């Protein structure tokens, strides 16, 4: 090759290489204050709604006499892809109302929405120009993510998207399922990654700014630590203040959701269907995601609902351990959030309306052990005592090694009538009225002059 040209070319390569490496390390070396600023809304929000909505809502959990499927139906029932693709003509969610969904989440006290932009079946629930495997080629031909993003903006909720790395439909995703009978040629992850980056760019550009990019499906061997690091840097490069969960990388340890290892990729841990007994170590952000019944995606036979009491107490438990709660709904192929979910969200919202102050922006209980009667959350100078079991003798005792209590009242009491506080040898005793203001959880606000 002509020498000066070769020199110029190699210089360009070096410069590009440096830029990519710089982007990676710049995000890794983010100053603590910058990270705190980026995570601030998430730490304040505490409560979000997860929405699993996709093509799998058409079979609604049922395939050939079996009724125990959800969003994994293609994989679990080994549906030939040529058959699965036919659901596309039956997805027409004409009852979908973005404003109603957002209003419901807001009324429940939720501050952010995370919706499946693409689940493991690879089906895009947004207007992508990179494939026709998506909502725009259904009879619906509307872009629900666009409508939801606009409604979230109006309502002041953060709009966030879930995106699955694993993709059972894309011909380049490996390992390809043997019953994917429509994909041609050999899969090639090096071609798949640019496709994925293209879709992520569409998501960040056309629906952003996004609150969170919620990755999933990172567990197969073809996804590597290096690819995770690269993808993290790529998405932060698209929107520097975005938050990315730890499922972008490879160090998540099972359903506990915590990342372990020297080089952790992602901003927070994602326990699934569980609340870590002692939370996650101090300084680690986390969010427990959970279903209301059994499946994430809609299953019309799944009636195994948690009660609103259970879910409110879970939210309190999570916040008392320093985490966030991401509570799931699985809308139908008509575009409706199932009735039992709506009912429960309304009940949770009622509790939040009175007691939300003890949740938003609250941090973990300062004591190593939760009291027998409930849970504690805290803000500077305040302890919120969430009483699950109202004491029969009207005396609530609390160990208080540091700090002097100055006043106590019930959060449900608009008059803030003071409750009597009696100092004890190792703490305090608070006198309560005989009847609990809320059978699920009543909150006593204890103001303290902190040391
Ligand atoms: C999982 C599942 C999935 C669900 C999710 C939610 O790992 O594969 O279907 O979307 O996690 O956390």
Coordinates of N, CA, C and O in Angstrom, one line a residue, residues 90-158:
X90 N -53.1 -11.9 14.7 CA -54.1 -11.8 15.7 C -53.9 -10.8 16.9 O -54.6 -10.7 17.8
X91 N -52.8 -10.1 16.7 CA -52.5 -9.1 17.8 C -53.1 -7.7 17.3 O -52.6 -7.1 16.5
X92 N -54.2 -7.4 17.9 CA -54.9 -6.2 17.6 C -55.5 -5.5 18.9 O -56.7 -5.6 19.1
X93 N -54.6 -5.0 19.7 CA -55.1 -4.5 21.0 C -55.9 -3.2 21.0 O -55.4 -2.2 21.5
X94 N -57.0 -3.2 20.4 CA -57.8 -2.0 20.1 C -58.2 -1.3 21.4 O -58.6 -0.1 21.4
X95 N -58.2 -2.1 22.5 CA -58.7 -1.4 23.8 C -57.5 -0.8 24.5 O -57.7 -0.2 25.6
X96 N -56.3 -0.8 23.9 CA -55.2 -0.2 24.6 C -55.4 1.3 24.7 O -55.7 2.0 23.8
X97 N -55.1 1.8 25.9 CA -55.3 3.2 26.2 C -54.1 3.7 27.1 O -54.1 3.5 28.3
X98 N -53.1 4.3 26.4 CA -51.9 4.6 27.1 C -52.2 5.5 28.3 O -51.6 5.4 29.4
X99 N -53.1 6.5 28.1 CA -53.4 7.5 29.2 C -54.0 6.7 30.4 O -53.6 7.0 31.5
X100 N -54.8 5.7 30.1 CA -55.4 5.0 31.2 C -54.4 4.2 32.0 O -54.4 4.1 33.2
X101 N -53.5 3.5 31.3 CA -52.4 2.8 31.9 C -51.5 3.6 32.8 O -51.2 3.3 33.9
X102 N -51.2 4.8 32.2 CA -50.3 5.7 33.0 C -51.0 6.2 34.2 O -50.5 6.3 35.3
X103 N -52.3 6.6 34.0 CA -53.1 7.1 35.1 C -53.2 6.1 36.3 O -53.1 6.4 37.4
X104 N -53.4 4.8 35.9 CA -53.5 3.7 36.9 C -52.2 3.6 37.7 O -52.2 3.5 38.9
X105 N -51.1 3.6 36.9 CA -49.8 3.5 37.6 C -49.5 4.6 38.6 O -49.1 4.5 39.7
X106 N -49.9 5.8 38.1 CA -49.7 7.0 38.9 C -50.5 7.0 40.1 O -50.1 7.3 41.2
X107 N -51.8 6.6 39.9 CA -52.7 6.5 41.1 C -52.2 5.5 42.1 O -52.5 5.7 43.3
X108 N -51.5 4.5 41.6 CA -51.0 3.4 42.5 C -49.8 3.9 43.3 O -49.3 3.3 44.2
X109 N -49.3 5.1 42.9 CA -48.1 5.7 43.6 C -46.8 5.3 42.9 O -45.8 5.5 43.5
X110 N -46.9 4.7 41.7 CA -45.7 4.4 41.0 C -45.1 5.6 40.3 O -45.8 6.4 39.8
X111 N -43.8 5.6 40.3 CA -43.1 6.7 39.7 C -42.4 6.4 38.4 O -41.9 7.3 37.8
X112 N -42.4 5.2 38.0 CA -41.8 4.9 36.7 C -42.4 3.6 36.1 O -43.0 2.8 36.8
X113 N -42.3 3.6 34.8 CA -42.9 2.5 34.0 C -41.7 1.8 33.2 O -41.0 2.4 32.5
X114 N -41.6 0.5 33.4 CA -40.7 -0.3 32.6 C -41.5 -1.3 31.7 O -42.1 -2.2 32.2
X115 N -41.5 -1.1 30.4 CA -42.2 -1.9 29.5 C -41.3 -2.7 28.6 O -40.3 -2.2 28.1
X116 N -41.7 -4.0 28.3 CA -41.0 -4.8 27.4 C -41.0 -4.3 26.0 O -42.1 -4.3 25.3
X117 N -39.9 -3.7 25.5 CA -39.9 -3.2 24.2 C -39.6 -4.4 23.2 O -40.1 -4.4 22.1
X118 N -38.9 -5.4 23.7 CA -38.7 -6.6 23.0 C -38.4 -7.7 24.1 O -37.4 -7.6 24.8
X119 N -39.2 -8.8 24.1 CA -38.9 -9.8 25.0 C -38.1 -10.9 24.3 O -37.6 -10.7 23.2
X120 N -38.0 -12.1 25.0 CA -37.1 -13.2 24.4 C -37.6 -13.6 23.0 O -36.8 -14.2 22.2
X121 N -38.8 -13.4 22.7 CA -39.3 -13.9 21.3 C -38.9 -12.9 20.2 O -39.2 -13.1 19.1
X122 N -38.2 -11.8 20.6 CA -37.6 -10.9 19.7 C -38.6 -9.9 19.0 O -38.3 -9.1 18.2
X123 N -39.9 -10.1 19.4 CA -41.0 -9.3 18.8 C -41.0 -7.8 19.4 O -41.1 -7.6 20.6
X124 N -40.8 -6.9 18.5 CA -40.7 -5.5 18.9 C -42.1 -4.9 19.1 O -42.9 -4.9 18.3
X125 N -42.2 -4.3 20.3 CA -43.5 -3.6 20.6 C -43.4 -2.1 20.3 O -44.2 -1.3 20.8
X126 N -42.4 -1.8 19.5 CA -42.3 -0.4 19.1 C -42.0 -0.4 17.6 O -41.8 -1.4 16.9
X127 N -42.0 0.8 17.0 CA -41.8 1.0 15.6 C -40.3 1.0 15.3 O -39.6 1.9 15.4
X128 N -39.9 -0.2 14.9 CA -38.5 -0.4 14.5 C -38.4 -0.5 13.0 O -39.2 -1.1 12.3
X129 N -37.3 0.2 12.5 CA -37.1 0.1 11.0 C -36.2 -1.0 10.6 O -35.9 -1.2 9.5
X130 N -35.7 -1.8 11.7 CA -34.7 -2.8 11.4 C -35.2 -4.2 11.1 O -34.5 -5.1 10.8
X131 N -36.5 -4.4 11.4 CA -37.1 -5.7 11.1 C -38.6 -5.5 11.0 O -39.2 -4.5 11.5
X132 N -39.3 -6.4 10.3 CA -40.8 -6.3 10.3 C -41.4 -7.2 11.4 O -42.6 -7.4 11.5
X133 N -40.5 -7.8 12.3 CA -41.0 -8.6 13.4 C -41.4 -7.7 14.5 O -40.6 -7.5 15.5
X134 N -42.5 -7.1 14.4 CA -42.9 -6.2 15.4 C -44.3 -5.7 15.2 O -45.0 -6.0 14.3
X135 N -44.7 -4.8 16.2 CA -46.1 -4.4 16.3 C -46.6 -3.6 15.1 O -47.8 -3.7 14.8
X136 N -45.7 -3.0 14.3 CA -46.2 -2.2 13.2 C -46.7 -3.1 12.0 O -47.3 -2.7 11.1
X137 N -46.3 -4.4 12.1 CA -46.8 -5.3 11.0 C -48.0 -6.2 11.5 O -48.3 -7.2 11.0
X138 N -48.6 -5.8 12.6 CA -49.8 -6.5 13.1 C -51.0 -5.6 12.6 O -50.8 -4.5 12.1
X139 N -52.2 -6.1 12.7 CA -53.4 -5.3 12.2 C -53.5 -4.0 13.0 O -54.1 -3.1 12.6
X140 N -52.9 -3.9 14.2 CA -53.0 -2.8 15.1 C -52.3 -1.6 14.4 O -52.8 -0.4 14.5
X141 N -51.1 -1.8 13.9 CA -50.3 -0.7 13.3 C -50.2 0.6 14.0 O -50.1 1.6 13.4
X142 N -50.2 0.5 15.4 CA -49.9 1.7 16.2 C -48.7 1.4 17.0 O -48.4 0.2 17.3
X143 N -48.1 2.4 17.5 CA -46.8 2.3 18.3 C -47.2 2.5 19.8 O -47.2 3.7 20.2
X144 N -47.4 1.5 20.5 CA -47.8 1.7 21.9 C -46.7 2.4 22.8 O -47.0 3.1 23.7
X145 N -45.5 2.1 22.4 CA -44.4 2.7 23.2 C -44.4 4.2 23.0 O -44.1 5.0 24.0
X146 N -44.6 4.6 21.8 CA -44.7 6.1 21.5 C -45.8 6.7 22.4 O -45.6 7.8 23.0
X147 N -46.9 6.1 22.4 CA -48.1 6.6 23.1 C -47.8 6.6 24.6 O -48.1 7.6 25.3
X148 N -47.2 5.6 25.1 CA -46.9 5.5 26.5 C -45.8 6.5 26.9 O -46.0 7.2 28.0
X149 N -44.8 6.7 26.1 CA -43.8 7.7 26.4 C -44.4 9.1 26.5 O -44.0 9.8 27.4
X150 N -45.3 9.4 25.6 CA -45.9 10.7 25.6 C -46.7 10.9 26.8 O -46.7 12.0 27.5
X151 N -47.5 9.9 27.2 CA -48.4 10.0 28.4 C -47.5 10.1 29.7 O -47.9 10.8 30.6
X152 N -46.4 9.3 29.7 CA -45.5 9.4 30.9 C -45.0 10.8 31.1 O -44.9 11.3 32.2
X153 N -44.6 11.4 30.0 CA -44.1 12.8 30.0 C -45.1 13.7 30.6 O -44.8 14.5 31.5
X154 N -46.3 13.6 30.1 CA -47.4 14.5 30.6 C -47.6 14.2 32.1 O -47.9 15.2 32.8
X155 N -47.6 13.0 32.5 CA -47.9 12.7 33.9 C -46.8 12.8 34.9 O -46.9 12.6 36.1
X156 N -45.6 13.0 34.3 CA -44.4 13.1 35.2 C -43.8 11.8 35.7 O -43.2 11.7 36.7
X157 N -44.1 10.7 34.9 CA -43.5 9.4 35.3 C -42.3 9.2 34.4 O -42.3 9.6 33.2
X158 N -41.3 8.5 34.9 CA -40.1 8.1 34.1 C -40.5 7.0 33.1 O -41.0 6.0 33.6

